[in-house]
């Protein structure tokens, strides 16, 4: 398993140190070095990585805000000389936090945590093919014969059977994933497009803000899909034809 890394730090010596440490860890690979979050964003528009080592206190755009701005961020290890950032770092689900100055022992600890998280998130690593362009989320696999998804929510990584998902609702950069039998949805930082691409064919997008599990529909009433007595979801104009085609194929009667 190889974890491709992006190193970000506005201090050249600190950046060189991170690059050197990455080179000493067999399962890490340095994809690029950037001296600003703006430069890192430009790199990520053209390429993907599995993890980033990111300084927090940088000019123009600090590391914390940079990570928060990513629709689907890679695994993150923050590096900074300011201990007060630690709590905020873990609020964005950072894998680890390295307080400068740090040595190889501290870096190895962070690298091991990256490896542990990567193994948990990516079923493909069991086959030894953690690809250079693999996206850390979402992650799918067959567990007990049923397709599952692992989602990051707050400080946890939860496993969900795909067939138990009732519908997905977009909420800015986050998604609400409503699960059968659960009172509250799972809230995760993920794009609607990515979720739509990876869900199986019994899911359908019916609105810019909604993807539904077609097997969970209770009723269709005019321009609404009724999932239960309390859930009425609108059908968007650009999705009507596709949804109507599905209904026509399933419709019995004159």
JSON list of C-alpha atoms in Angstrom, two decimals:
[
{"chain": "A", "resi": 1, "resn": "UNK", "atom": "CA", "xyz": [0.00, 0.00, 0.00]},
{"chain": "A", "resi": 2, "resn": "UNK", "atom": "CA", "xyz": [1.39, 3.37, -1.03]},
{"chain": "A", "resi": 3, "resn": "UNK", "atom": "CA", "xyz": [-0.10, 6.62, 0.28]},
{"chain": "A", "resi": 4, "resn": "UNK", "atom": "CA", "xyz": [0.52, 9.58, -2.02]},
{"chain": "A", "resi": 5, "resn": "UNK", "atom": "CA", "xyz": [1.15, 12.75, -0.01]},
{"chain": "A", "resi": 6, "resn": "UNK", "atom": "CA", "xyz": [1.10, 16.48, -0.62]},
{"chain": "A", "resi": 7, "resn": "UNK", "atom": "CA", "xyz": [3.34, 18.60, 1.64]},
{"chain": "A", "resi": 8, "resn": "UNK", "atom": "CA", "xyz": [2.26, 22.23, 2.25]},
{"chain": "A", "resi": 9, "resn": "UNK", "atom": "CA", "xyz": [4.28, 24.78, 4.23]},
{"chain": "A", "resi": 10, "resn": "UNK", "atom": "CA", "xyz": [5.25, 28.38, 3.53]},
{"chain": "A", "resi": 11, "resn": "UNK", "atom": "CA", "xyz": [8.63, 27.91, 5.26]},
{"chain": "A", "resi": 12, "resn": "UNK", "atom": "CA", "xyz": [11.15, 26.32, 2.82]},
{"chain": "A", "resi": 13, "resn": "UNK", "atom": "CA", "xyz": [13.17, 24.56, 5.54]},
{"chain": "A", "resi": 14, "resn": "UNK", "atom": "CA", "xyz": [10.05, 23.10, 7.15]},
{"chain": "A", "resi": 15, "resn": "UNK", "atom": "CA", "xyz": [8.83, 21.95, 3.73]},
{"chain": "A", "resi": 16, "resn": "UNK", "atom": "CA", "xyz": [12.18, 20.26, 3.04]},
{"chain": "A", "resi": 17, "resn": "UNK", "atom": "CA", "xyz": [12.00, 18.51, 6.39]},
{"chain": "A", "resi": 18, "resn": "UNK", "atom": "CA", "xyz": [8.54, 17.10, 5.73]},
{"chain": "A", "resi": 19, "resn": "UNK", "atom": "CA", "xyz": [9.62, 15.95, 2.26]},
{"chain": "A", "resi": 20, "resn": "UNK", "atom": "CA", "xyz": [12.68, 14.24, 3.76]},
{"chain": "A", "resi": 21, "resn": "UNK", "atom": "CA", "xyz": [10.60, 12.48, 6.43]},
{"chain": "A", "resi": 22, "resn": "UNK", "atom": "CA", "xyz": [8.10, 11.28, 3.81]},
{"chain": "A", "resi": 23, "resn": "UNK", "atom": "CA", "xyz": [11.01, 9.81, 1.86]},
{"chain": "A", "resi": 24, "resn": "UNK", "atom": "CA", "xyz": [12.05, 7.76, 4.90]},
{"chain": "A", "resi": 25, "resn": "UNK", "atom": "CA", "xyz": [8.67, 6.04, 5.33]},
{"chain": "A", "resi": 26, "resn": "UNK", "atom": "CA", "xyz": [8.31, 3.07, 2.92]},
{"chain": "A", "resi": 27, "resn": "UNK", "atom": "CA", "xyz": [4.53, 3.35, 2.49]},
{"chain": "A", "resi": 28, "resn": "UNK", "atom": "CA", "xyz": [4.51, 7.12, 1.86]},
{"chain": "A", "resi": 29, "resn": "UNK", "atom": "CA", "xyz": [5.17, 8.75, -1.51]},
{"chain": "A", "resi": 30, "resn": "UNK", "atom": "CA", "xyz": [5.71, 12.47, -2.05]},
{"chain": "A", "resi": 31, "resn": "UNK", "atom": "CA", "xyz": [3.44, 13.66, -4.87]},
{"chain": "A", "resi": 32, "resn": "UNK", "atom": "CA", "xyz": [4.32, 17.37, -4.62]},
{"chain": "A", "resi": 33, "resn": "UNK", "atom": "CA", "xyz": [5.53, 20.19, -2.38]},
{"chain": "A", "resi": 34, "resn": "UNK", "atom": "CA", "xyz": [3.64, 23.50, -2.17]},
{"chain": "A", "resi": 35, "resn": "UNK", "atom": "CA", "xyz": [4.60, 26.72, -0.39]},
{"chain": "A", "resi": 36, "resn": "UNK", "atom": "CA", "xyz": [1.04, 28.01, -0.06]},
{"chain": "A", "resi": 37, "resn": "UNK", "atom": "CA", "xyz": [-2.53, 26.76, 0.18]},
{"chain": "A", "resi": 38, "resn": "UNK", "atom": "CA", "xyz": [-3.29, 28.58, -3.08]},
{"chain": "A", "resi": 39, "resn": "UNK", "atom": "CA", "xyz": [-0.55, 26.62, -4.85]},
{"chain": "A", "resi": 40, "resn": "UNK", "atom": "CA", "xyz": [-1.85, 23.40, -3.27]},
{"chain": "A", "resi": 41, "resn": "UNK", "atom": "CA", "xyz": [-5.37, 24.10, -4.50]},
{"chain": "A", "resi": 42, "resn": "UNK", "atom": "CA", "xyz": [-4.07, 24.56, -8.04]},
{"chain": "A", "resi": 43, "resn": "UNK", "atom": "CA", "xyz": [-2.24, 21.23, -7.79]},
{"chain": "A", "resi": 44, "resn": "UNK", "atom": "CA", "xyz": [-5.35, 19.41, -6.54]},
{"chain": "A", "resi": 45, "resn": "UNK", "atom": "CA", "xyz": [-7.36, 20.75, -9.45]},
{"chain": "A", "resi": 46, "resn": "UNK", "atom": "CA", "xyz": [-5.08, 18.71, -11.72]},
{"chain": "A", "resi": 47, "resn": "UNK", "atom": "CA", "xyz": [-4.18, 15.72, -9.58]},
{"chain": "A", "resi": 48, "resn": "UNK", "atom": "CA", "xyz": [-5.26, 13.75, -6.50]},
{"chain": "A", "resi": 49, "resn": "UNK", "atom": "CA", "xyz": [-3.50, 12.59, -3.38]},
{"chain": "A", "resi": 50, "resn": "UNK", "atom": "CA", "xyz": [-4.40, 10.29, -0.51]},
{"chain": "A", "resi": 51, "resn": "UNK", "atom": "CA", "xyz": [-3.09, 12.53, 2.29]},
{"chain": "A", "resi": 52, "resn": "UNK", "atom": "CA", "xyz": [-1.75, 16.00, 2.96]},
{"chain": "A", "resi": 53, "resn": "UNK", "atom": "CA", "xyz": [0.70, 17.33, 5.55]},
{"chain": "A", "resi": 54, "resn": "UNK", "atom": "CA", "xyz": [-0.45, 20.91, 5.94]},
{"chain": "A", "resi": 55, "resn": "UNK", "atom": "CA", "xyz": [0.90, 23.85, 7.94]},
{"chain": "A", "resi": 56, "resn": "UNK", "atom": "CA", "xyz": [-1.84, 25.92, 9.54]},
{"chain": "A", "resi": 57, "resn": "UNK", "atom": "CA", "xyz": [-0.34, 29.39, 9.94]},
{"chain": "A", "resi": 58, "resn": "UNK", "atom": "CA", "xyz": [0.24, 30.51, 6.33]},
{"chain": "A", "resi": 59, "resn": "UNK", "atom": "CA", "xyz": [-0.37, 33.85, 4.58]},
{"chain": "A", "resi": 60, "resn": "UNK", "atom": "CA", "xyz": [-3.31, 34.51, 2.23]},
{"chain": "A", "resi": 61, "resn": "UNK", "atom": "CA", "xyz": [-5.14, 31.28, 3.08]},
{"chain": "A", "resi": 62, "resn": "UNK", "atom": "CA", "xyz": [-4.34, 29.37, 6.27]},
{"chain": "A", "resi": 63, "resn": "UNK", "atom": "CA", "xyz": [-4.21, 25.60, 6.31]},
{"chain": "A", "resi": 64, "resn": "UNK", "atom": "CA", "xyz": [-7.35, 25.15, 8.39]},
{"chain": "A", "resi": 65, "resn": "UNK", "atom": "CA", "xyz": [-9.51, 27.21, 6.06]},
{"chain": "A", "resi": 66, "resn": "UNK", "atom": "CA", "xyz": [-7.91, 25.51, 3.06]},
{"chain": "A", "resi": 67, "resn": "UNK", "atom": "CA", "xyz": [-8.90, 22.04, 4.30]},
{"chain": "A", "resi": 68, "resn": "UNK", "atom": "CA", "xyz": [-12.40, 23.24, 5.16]},
{"chain": "A", "resi": 69, "resn": "UNK", "atom": "CA", "xyz": [-12.78, 24.59, 1.62]},
{"chain": "A", "resi": 70, "resn": "UNK", "atom": "CA", "xyz": [-12.15, 21.20, 0.00]},
{"chain": "A", "resi": 71, "resn": "UNK", "atom": "CA", "xyz": [-15.34, 19.40, -1.03]},
{"chain": "A", "resi": 72, "resn": "UNK", "atom": "CA", "xyz": [-13.79, 15.99, -0.39]},
{"chain": "A", "resi": 73, "resn": "UNK", "atom": "CA", "xyz": [-10.53, 16.50, 1.52]},
{"chain": "A", "resi": 74, "resn": "UNK", "atom": "CA", "xyz": [-7.84, 13.79, 1.63]},
{"chain": "A", "resi": 75, "resn": "UNK", "atom": "CA", "xyz": [-6.63, 12.52, 4.98]},
{"chain": "A", "resi": 76, "resn": "UNK", "atom": "CA", "xyz": [-4.99, 15.41, 6.83]},
{"chain": "A", "resi": 77, "resn": "UNK", "atom": "CA", "xyz": [-2.09, 15.80, 9.24]},
{"chain": "A", "resi": 78, "resn": "UNK", "atom": "CA", "xyz": [-1.69, 19.38, 10.43]},
{"chain": "A", "resi": 79, "resn": "UNK", "atom": "CA", "xyz": [1.73, 20.83, 11.28]},
{"chain": "A", "resi": 80, "resn": "UNK", "atom": "CA", "xyz": [2.13, 24.08, 13.20]},
{"chain": "A", "resi": 81, "resn": "UNK", "atom": "CA", "xyz": [4.13, 25.84, 15.88]},
{"chain": "A", "resi": 82, "resn": "UNK", "atom": "CA", "xyz": [0.95, 26.95, 17.67]},
{"chain": "A", "resi": 83, "resn": "UNK", "atom": "CA", "xyz": [-0.52, 24.43, 20.13]},
{"chain": "A", "resi": 84, "resn": "UNK", "atom": "CA", "xyz": [-3.80, 26.33, 20.38]},
{"chain": "A", "resi": 85, "resn": "UNK", "atom": "CA", "xyz": [-4.75, 25.08, 16.92]},
{"chain": "A", "resi": 86, "resn": "UNK", "atom": "CA", "xyz": [-4.84, 21.45, 18.04]},
{"chain": "A", "resi": 87, "resn": "UNK", "atom": "CA", "xyz": [-8.48, 21.37, 19.15]},
{"chain": "A", "resi": 88, "resn": "UNK", "atom": "CA", "xyz": [-9.67, 23.15, 16.02]},
{"chain": "A", "resi": 89, "resn": "UNK", "atom": "CA", "xyz": [-7.60, 20.74, 13.93]},
{"chain": "A", "resi": 90, "resn": "UNK", "atom": "CA", "xyz": [-9.41, 17.73, 15.29]},
{"chain": "A", "resi": 91, "resn": "UNK", "atom": "CA", "xyz": [-12.76, 19.43, 14.68]},
{"chain": "A", "resi": 92, "resn": "UNK", "atom": "CA", "xyz": [-12.12, 18.97, 10.96]},
{"chain": "A", "resi": 93, "resn": "UNK", "atom": "CA", "xyz": [-11.31, 15.30, 11.61]},
{"chain": "A", "resi": 94, "resn": "UNK", "atom": "CA", "xyz": [-7.56, 15.57, 11.19]},
{"chain": "A", "resi": 95, "resn": "UNK", "atom": "CA", "xyz": [-5.73, 12.25, 11.47]},
{"chain": "A", "resi": 96, "resn": "UNK", "atom": "CA", "xyz": [-2.98, 13.78, 13.58]},
{"chain": "A", "resi": 97, "resn": "UNK", "atom": "CA", "xyz": [-1.39, 17.04, 14.69]},
{"chain": "A", "resi": 98, "resn": "UNK", "atom": "CA", "xyz": [2.37, 17.65, 14.68]},
{"chain": "A", "resi": 99, "resn": "UNK", "atom": "CA", "xyz": [3.63, 20.46, 16.87]},
{"chain": "A", "resi": 100, "resn": "UNK", "atom": "CA", "xyz": [6.79, 22.12, 15.56]},
{"chain": "A", "resi": 101, "resn": "UNK", "atom": "CA", "xyz": [9.60, 21.39, 16.02]},
{"chain": "A", "resi": 102, "resn": "UNK", "atom": "CA", "xyz": [8.94, 17.67, 15.61]},
{"chain": "A", "resi": 103, "resn": "UNK", "atom": "CA", "xyz": [11.32, 14.81, 14.90]},
{"chain": "A", "resi": 104, "resn": "UNK", "atom": "CA", "xyz": [11.20, 11.59, 12.93]},
{"chain": "A", "resi": 105, "resn": "UNK", "atom": "CA", "xyz": [9.62, 9.68, 15.81]},
{"chain": "A", "resi": 106, "resn": "UNK", "atom": "CA", "xyz": [6.63, 12.05, 15.92]},
{"chain": "A", "resi": 107, "resn": "UNK", "atom": "CA", "xyz": [6.37, 11.99, 12.14]},
{"chain": "A", "resi": 108, "resn": "UNK", "atom": "CA", "xyz": [6.42, 8.17, 12.10]},
{"chain": "A", "resi": 109, "resn": "UNK", "atom": "CA", "xyz": [3.55, 8.15, 14.60]},
{"chain": "A", "resi": 110, "resn": "UNK", "atom": "CA", "xyz": [1.51, 10.39, 12.31]},
{"chain": "A", "resi": 111, "resn": "UNK", "atom": "CA", "xyz": [2.42, 8.24, 9.29]},
{"chain": "A", "resi": 112, "resn": "UNK", "atom": "CA", "xyz": [1.27, 5.09, 11.10]},
{"chain": "A", "resi": 113, "resn": "UNK", "atom": "CA", "xyz": [-2.04, 6.73, 11.92]},
{"chain": "A", "resi": 114, "resn": "UNK", "atom": "CA", "xyz": [-2.44, 7.66, 8.27]},
{"chain": "A", "resi": 115, "resn": "UNK", "atom": "CA", "xyz": [-1.86, 4.03, 7.34]},
{"chain": "A", "resi": 116, "resn": "UNK", "atom": "CA", "xyz": [-4.38, 2.80, 9.90]},
{"chain": "A", "resi": 117, "resn": "UNK", "atom": "CA", "xyz": [-7.03, 5.25, 8.68]},
{"chain": "A", "resi": 118, "resn": "UNK", "atom": "CA", "xyz": [-6.32, 4.38, 5.04]},
{"chain": "A", "resi": 119, "resn": "UNK", "atom": "CA", "xyz": [-6.72, 0.66, 5.72]},
{"chain": "A", "resi": 120, "resn": "UNK", "atom": "CA", "xyz": [-10.01, 1.33, 7.48]},
{"chain": "A", "resi": 121, "resn": "UNK", "atom": "CA", "xyz": [-11.34, 3.56, 4.73]},
{"chain": "A", "resi": 122, "resn": "UNK", "atom": "CA", "xyz": [-10.24, 1.67, 1.65]},
{"chain": "A", "resi": 123, "resn": "UNK", "atom": "CA", "xyz": [-11.34, -1.94, 1.10]},
{"chain": "A", "resi": 124, "resn": "UNK", "atom": "CA", "xyz": [-9.09, -2.04, -2.00]},
{"chain": "A", "resi": 125, "resn": "UNK", "atom": "CA", "xyz": [-5.99, -2.03, 0.21]},
{"chain": "A", "resi": 126, "resn": "UNK", "atom": "CA", "xyz": [-6.73, -5.64, 1.10]},
{"chain": "A", "resi": 127, "resn": "UNK", "atom": "CA", "xyz": [-5.66, -6.42, -2.47]},
{"chain": "A", "resi": 128, "resn": "UNK", "atom": "CA", "xyz": [-2.57, -4.23, -2.16]},
{"chain": "A", "resi": 129, "resn": "UNK", "atom": "CA", "xyz": [-3.75, -1.75, -4.78]},
{"chain": "A", "resi": 130, "resn": "UNK", "atom": "CA", "xyz": [-4.20, 1.53, -2.96]},
{"chain": "A", "resi": 131, "resn": "UNK", "atom": "CA", "xyz": [-4.05, 3.47, -6.21]},
{"chain": "A", "resi": 132, "resn": "UNK", "atom": "CA", "xyz": [-2.52, 6.88, -6.76]},
{"chain": "A", "resi": 133, "resn": "UNK", "atom": "CA", "xyz": [-5.86, 8.28, -7.77]},
{"chain": "A", "resi": 134, "resn": "UNK", "atom": "CA", "xyz": [-8.04, 6.47, -5.25]},
{"chain": "A", "resi": 135, "resn": "UNK", "atom": "CA", "xyz": [-10.40, 8.79, -3.43]},
{"chain": "A", "resi": 136, "resn": "UNK", "atom": "CA", "xyz": [-10.37, 8.28, 0.34]},
{"chain": "A", "resi": 137, "resn": "UNK", "atom": "CA", "xyz": [-14.14, 8.77, 0.52]},
{"chain": "A", "resi": 138, "resn": "UNK", "atom": "CA", "xyz": [-16.58, 7.29, -0.14]},
{"chain": "A", "resi": 139, "resn": "UNK", "atom": "CA", "xyz": [-15.36, 3.71, 0.26]},
{"chain": "A", "resi": 140, "resn": "UNK", "atom": "CA", "xyz": [-17.38, 0.72, -0.81]},
{"chain": "A", "resi": 141, "resn": "UNK", "atom": "CA", "xyz": [-17.04, -3.01, -0.36]},
{"chain": "A", "resi": 142, "resn": "UNK", "atom": "CA", "xyz": [-18.90, -6.23, 0.11]},
{"chain": "A", "resi": 143, "resn": "UNK", "atom": "CA", "xyz": [-19.27, -7.06, 3.79]},
{"chain": "A", "resi": 144, "resn": "UNK", "atom": "CA", "xyz": [-21.25, -10.15, 4.65]},
{"chain": "A", "resi": 145, "resn": "UNK", "atom": "CA", "xyz": [-22.53, -10.30, 1.07]},
{"chain": "A", "resi": 146, "resn": "UNK", "atom": "CA", "xyz": [-24.05, -6.81, 1.17]},
{"chain": "A", "resi": 147, "resn": "UNK", "atom": "CA", "xyz": [-22.62, -3.61, -0.27]},
{"chain": "A", "resi": 148, "resn": "UNK", "atom": "CA", "xyz": [-21.58, -1.12, 2.39]},
{"chain": "A", "resi": 149, "resn": "UNK", "atom": "CA", "xyz": [-20.34, 2.45, 2.64]},
{"chain": "A", "resi": 150, "resn": "UNK", "atom": "CA", "xyz": [-18.00, 3.97, 5.22]},
{"chain": "A", "resi": 151, "resn": "UNK", "atom": "CA", "xyz": [-18.71, 7.64, 5.97]},
{"chain": "A", "resi": 152, "resn": "UNK", "atom": "CA", "xyz": [-16.89, 10.16, 8.11]},
{"chain": "A", "resi": 153, "resn": "UNK", "atom": "CA", "xyz": [-19.18, 12.00, 10.49]},
{"chain": "A", "resi": 154, "resn": "UNK", "atom": "CA", "xyz": [-17.89, 14.22, 13.29]},
{"chain": "A", "resi": 155, "resn": "UNK", "atom": "CA", "xyz": [-15.16, 12.15, 15.00]},
{"chain": "A", "resi": 156, "resn": "UNK", "atom": "CA", "xyz": [-16.41, 8.76, 13.84]},
{"chain": "A", "resi": 157, "resn": "UNK", "atom": "CA", "xyz": [-16.27, 6.56, 10.78]},
{"chain": "A", "resi": 158, "resn": "UNK", "atom": "CA", "xyz": [-19.52, 4.64, 10.44]},
{"chain": "A", "resi": 159, "resn": "UNK", "atom": "CA", "xyz": [-20.45, 1.67, 8.27]},
{"chain": "A", "resi": 160, "resn": "UNK", "atom": "CA", "xyz": [-23.81, 1.74, 6.53]},
{"chain": "A", "resi": 161, "resn": "UNK", "atom": "CA", "xyz": [-25.51, -0.90, 4.41]},
{"chain": "A", "resi": 162, "resn": "UNK", "atom": "CA", "xyz": [-26.29, 0.81, 1.12]},
{"chain": "A", "resi": 163, "resn": "UNK", "atom": "CA", "xyz": [-29.71, -0.81, 0.87]},
{"chain": "A", "resi": 164, "resn": "UNK", "atom": "CA", "xyz": [-30.72, 0.81, 4.19]},
{"chain": "A", "resi": 165, "resn": "UNK", "atom": "CA", "xyz": [-30.23, 4.35, 2.81]},
{"chain": "A", "resi": 166, "resn": "UNK", "atom": "CA", "xyz": [-33.66, 5.93, 2.25]},
{"chain": "A", "resi": 167, "resn": "UNK", "atom": "CA", "xyz": [-32.52, 9.16, 0.62]},
{"chain": "A", "resi": 168, "resn": "UNK", "atom": "CA", "xyz": [-29.70, 11.68, 0.50]},
{"chain": "A", "resi": 169, "resn": "UNK", "atom": "CA", "xyz": [-30.12, 15.43, 0.91]},
{"chain": "A", "resi": 170, "resn": "UNK", "atom": "CA", "xyz": [-27.57, 18.06, -0.16]},
{"chain": "A", "resi": 171, "resn": "UNK", "atom": "CA", "xyz": [-26.80, 20.78, 2.38]},
{"chain": "A", "resi": 172, "resn": "UNK", "atom": "CA", "xyz": [-24.16, 23.20, 1.10]},
{"chain": "A", "resi": 173, "resn": "UNK", "atom": "CA", "xyz": [-20.87, 21.21, 1.07]},
{"chain": "A", "resi": 174, "resn": "UNK", "atom": "CA", "xyz": [-22.35, 18.49, 3.27]},
{"chain": "A", "resi": 175, "resn": "UNK", "atom": "CA", "xyz": [-24.77, 15.63, 2.70]},
{"chain": "A", "resi": 176, "resn": "UNK", "atom": "CA", "xyz": [-27.45, 14.30, 5.01]},
{"chain": "A", "resi": 177, "resn": "UNK", "atom": "CA", "xyz": [-27.78, 10.55, 4.58]},
{"chain": "A", "resi": 178, "resn": "UNK", "atom": "CA", "xyz": [-31.11, 9.26, 5.93]},
{"chain": "A", "resi": 179, "resn": "UNK", "atom": "CA", "xyz": [-30.99, 5.66, 7.12]},
{"chain": "A", "resi": 180, "resn": "UNK", "atom": "CA", "xyz": [-33.93, 3.33, 7.64]},
{"chain": "A", "resi": 181, "resn": "UNK", "atom": "CA", "xyz": [-34.71, 2.97, 11.34]},
{"chain": "A", "resi": 182, "resn": "UNK", "atom": "CA", "xyz": [-32.52, 5.90, 12.40]},
{"chain": "A", "resi": 183, "resn": "UNK", "atom": "CA", "xyz": [-34.09, 9.07, 13.80]},
{"chain": "A", "resi": 184, "resn": "UNK", "atom": "CA", "xyz": [-31.24, 11.37, 12.73]},
{"chain": "A", "resi": 185, "resn": "UNK", "atom": "CA", "xyz": [-29.35, 11.45, 9.42]},
{"chain": "A", "resi": 186, "resn": "UNK", "atom": "CA", "xyz": [-25.63, 10.96, 9.07]},
{"chain": "A", "resi": 187, "resn": "UNK", "atom": "CA", "xyz": [-24.02, 14.28, 8.14]},
{"chain": "A", "resi": 188, "resn": "UNK", "atom": "CA", "xyz": [-20.85, 13.96, 6.07]},
{"chain": "A", "resi": 189, "resn": "UNK", "atom": "CA", "xyz": [-18.59, 16.26, 4.06]},
{"chain": "A", "resi": 190, "resn": "UNK", "atom": "CA", "xyz": [-19.07, 14.93, 0.52]},
{"chain": "A", "resi": 191, "resn": "UNK", "atom": "CA", "xyz": [-20.27, 16.22, -2.84]},
{"chain": "A", "resi": 192, "resn": "UNK", "atom": "CA", "xyz": [-23.64, 15.24, -4.30]},
{"chain": "A", "resi": 193, "resn": "UNK", "atom": "CA", "xyz": [-21.97, 14.40, -7.61]},
{"chain": "A", "resi": 194, "resn": "UNK", "atom": "CA", "xyz": [-19.57, 11.94, -6.01]},
{"chain": "A", "resi": 195, "resn": "UNK", "atom": "CA", "xyz": [-22.37, 10.24, -4.10]},
{"chain": "A", "resi": 196, "resn": "UNK", "atom": "CA", "xyz": [-24.56, 10.02, -7.19]},
{"chain": "A", "resi": 197, "resn": "UNK", "atom": "CA", "xyz": [-21.74, 8.47, -9.23]},
{"chain": "A", "resi": 198, "resn": "UNK", "atom": "CA", "xyz": [-21.09, 5.71, -6.71]},
{"chain": "A", "resi": 199, "resn": "UNK", "atom": "CA", "xyz": [-24.61, 4.66, -5.68]},
{"chain": "A", "resi": 200, "resn": "UNK", "atom": "CA", "xyz": [-26.09, 1.57, -7.41]},
{"chain": "A", "resi": 201, "resn": "UNK", "atom": "CA", "xyz": [-28.82, 1.79, -10.05]},
{"chain": "A", "resi": 202, "resn": "UNK", "atom": "CA", "xyz": [-31.75, 1.51, -7.64]},
{"chain": "A", "resi": 203, "resn": "UNK", "atom": "CA", "xyz": [-30.95, 5.07, -6.52]},
{"chain": "A", "resi": 204, "resn": "UNK", "atom": "CA", "xyz": [-32.02, 8.07, -8.61]},
{"chain": "A", "resi": 205, "resn": "UNK", "atom": "CA", "xyz": [-31.51, 11.81, -8.39]},
{"chain": "A", "resi": 206, "resn": "UNK", "atom": "CA", "xyz": [-34.89, 13.53, -8.54]},
{"chain": "A", "resi": 207, "resn": "UNK", "atom": "CA", "xyz": [-33.83, 17.06, -7.60]},
{"chain": "A", "resi": 208, "resn": "UNK", "atom": "CA", "xyz": [-30.59, 19.05, -7.34]},
{"chain": "A", "resi": 209, "resn": "UNK", "atom": "CA", "xyz": [-30.82, 18.44, -3.58]},
{"chain": "A", "resi": 210, "resn": "UNK", "atom": "CA", "xyz": [-32.16, 14.88, -3.39]},
{"chain": "A", "resi": 211, "resn": "UNK", "atom": "CA", "xyz": [-31.18, 11.33, -4.32]},
{"chain": "A", "resi": 212, "resn": "UNK", "atom": "CA", "xyz": [-33.71, 8.66, -3.39]},
{"chain": "A", "resi": 213, "resn": "UNK", "atom": "CA", "xyz": [-33.70, 4.91, -2.94]},
{"chain": "A", "resi": 214, "resn": "UNK", "atom": "CA", "xyz": [-36.35, 3.86, -5.47]},
{"chain": "A", "resi": 215, "resn": "UNK", "atom": "CA", "xyz": [-37.23, 0.79, -3.41]},
{"chain": "A", "resi": 216, "resn": "UNK", "atom": "CA", "xyz": [-38.28, 3.03, -0.48]},
{"chain": "A", "resi": 217, "resn": "UNK", "atom": "CA", "xyz": [-40.91, 5.09, -2.36]},
{"chain": "A", "resi": 218, "resn": "UNK", "atom": "CA", "xyz": [-44.36, 4.93, -0.76]},
{"chain": "A", "resi": 219, "resn": "UNK", "atom": "CA", "xyz": [-46.25, 7.11, -3.26]},
{"chain": "A", "resi": 220, "resn": "UNK", "atom": "CA", "xyz": [-45.82, 9.60, -6.10]},
{"chain": "A", "resi": 221, "resn": "UNK", "atom": "CA", "xyz": [-48.19, 12.56, -6.00]},
{"chain": "A", "resi": 222, "resn": "UNK", "atom": "CA", "xyz": [-47.93, 15.09, -8.83]},
{"chain": "A", "resi": 223, "resn": "UNK", "atom": "CA", "xyz": [-44.47, 16.64, -8.52]},
{"chain": "A", "resi": 224, "resn": "UNK", "atom": "CA", "xyz": [-43.61, 15.03, -5.21]},
{"chain": "A", "resi": 225, "resn": "UNK", "atom": "CA", "xyz": [-42.20, 11.71, -4.08]},
{"chain": "A", "resi": 226, "resn": "UNK", "atom": "CA", "xyz": [-43.65, 10.56, -0.76]},
{"chain": "A", "resi": 227, "resn": "UNK", "atom": "CA", "xyz": [-41.21, 8.43, 1.21]},
{"chain": "A", "resi": 228, "resn": "UNK", "atom": "CA", "xyz": [-43.42, 8.23, 4.32]},
{"chain": "A", "resi": 229, "resn": "UNK", "atom": "CA", "xyz": [-46.14, 10.23, 6.06]},
{"chain": "A", "resi": 230, "resn": "UNK", "atom": "CA", "xyz": [-43.65, 12.92, 7.09]},
{"chain": "A", "resi": 231, "resn": "UNK", "atom": "CA", "xyz": [-41.33, 13.04, 4.08]},
{"chain": "A", "resi": 232, "resn": "UNK", "atom": "CA", "xyz": [-42.38, 14.72, 0.82]},
{"chain": "A", "resi": 233, "resn": "UNK", "atom": "CA", "xyz": [-39.56, 15.33, -1.65]},
{"chain": "A", "resi": 234, "resn": "UNK", "atom": "CA", "xyz": [-39.90, 17.58, -4.72]},
{"chain": "A", "resi": 235, "resn": "UNK", "atom": "CA", "xyz": [-39.12, 16.41, -8.26]},
{"chain": "A", "resi": 236, "resn": "UNK", "atom": "CA", "xyz": [-36.97, 18.99, -10.06]},
{"chain": "A", "resi": 237, "resn": "UNK", "atom": "CA", "xyz": [-37.81, 20.03, -13.62]},
{"chain": "A", "resi": 238, "resn": "UNK", "atom": "CA", "xyz": [-34.56, 18.74, -15.11]},
{"chain": "A", "resi": 239, "resn": "UNK", "atom": "CA", "xyz": [-35.07, 15.32, -13.49]},
{"chain": "A", "resi": 240, "resn": "UNK", "atom": "CA", "xyz": [-38.77, 14.81, -14.36]},
{"chain": "A", "resi": 241, "resn": "UNK", "atom": "CA", "xyz": [-38.29, 12.98, -17.66]},
{"chain": "A", "resi": 242, "resn": "UNK", "atom": "CA", "xyz": [-35.85, 10.46, -16.23]},
{"chain": "A", "resi": 243, "resn": "UNK", "atom": "CA", "xyz": [-38.06, 9.77, -13.23]},
{"chain": "A", "resi": 244, "resn": "UNK", "atom": "CA", "xyz": [-41.17, 9.48, -15.41]},
{"chain": "A", "resi": 245, "resn": "UNK", "atom": "CA", "xyz": [-39.40, 6.92, -17.59]},
{"chain": "A", "resi": 246, "resn": "UNK", "atom": "CA", "xyz": [-38.74, 4.85, -14.48]},
{"chain": "A", "resi": 247, "resn": "UNK", "atom": "CA", "xyz": [-42.41, 5.07, -13.47]},
{"chain": "A", "resi": 248, "resn": "UNK", "atom": "CA", "xyz": [-43.61, 4.13, -16.97]},
{"chain": "A", "resi": 249, "resn": "UNK", "atom": "CA", "xyz": [-41.40, 1.04, -16.96]},
{"chain": "A", "resi": 250, "resn": "UNK", "atom": "CA", "xyz": [-42.85, -0.07, -13.60]},
{"chain": "A", "resi": 251, "resn": "UNK", "atom": "CA", "xyz": [-46.46, 0.98, -14.19]},
{"chain": "A", "resi": 252, "resn": "UNK", "atom": "CA", "xyz": [-49.16, -1.70, -14.41]},
{"chain": "A", "resi": 253, "resn": "UNK", "atom": "CA", "xyz": [-52.58, -0.74, -15.68]},
{"chain": "A", "resi": 254, "resn": "UNK", "atom": "CA", "xyz": [-54.22, 1.34, -18.39]}
]
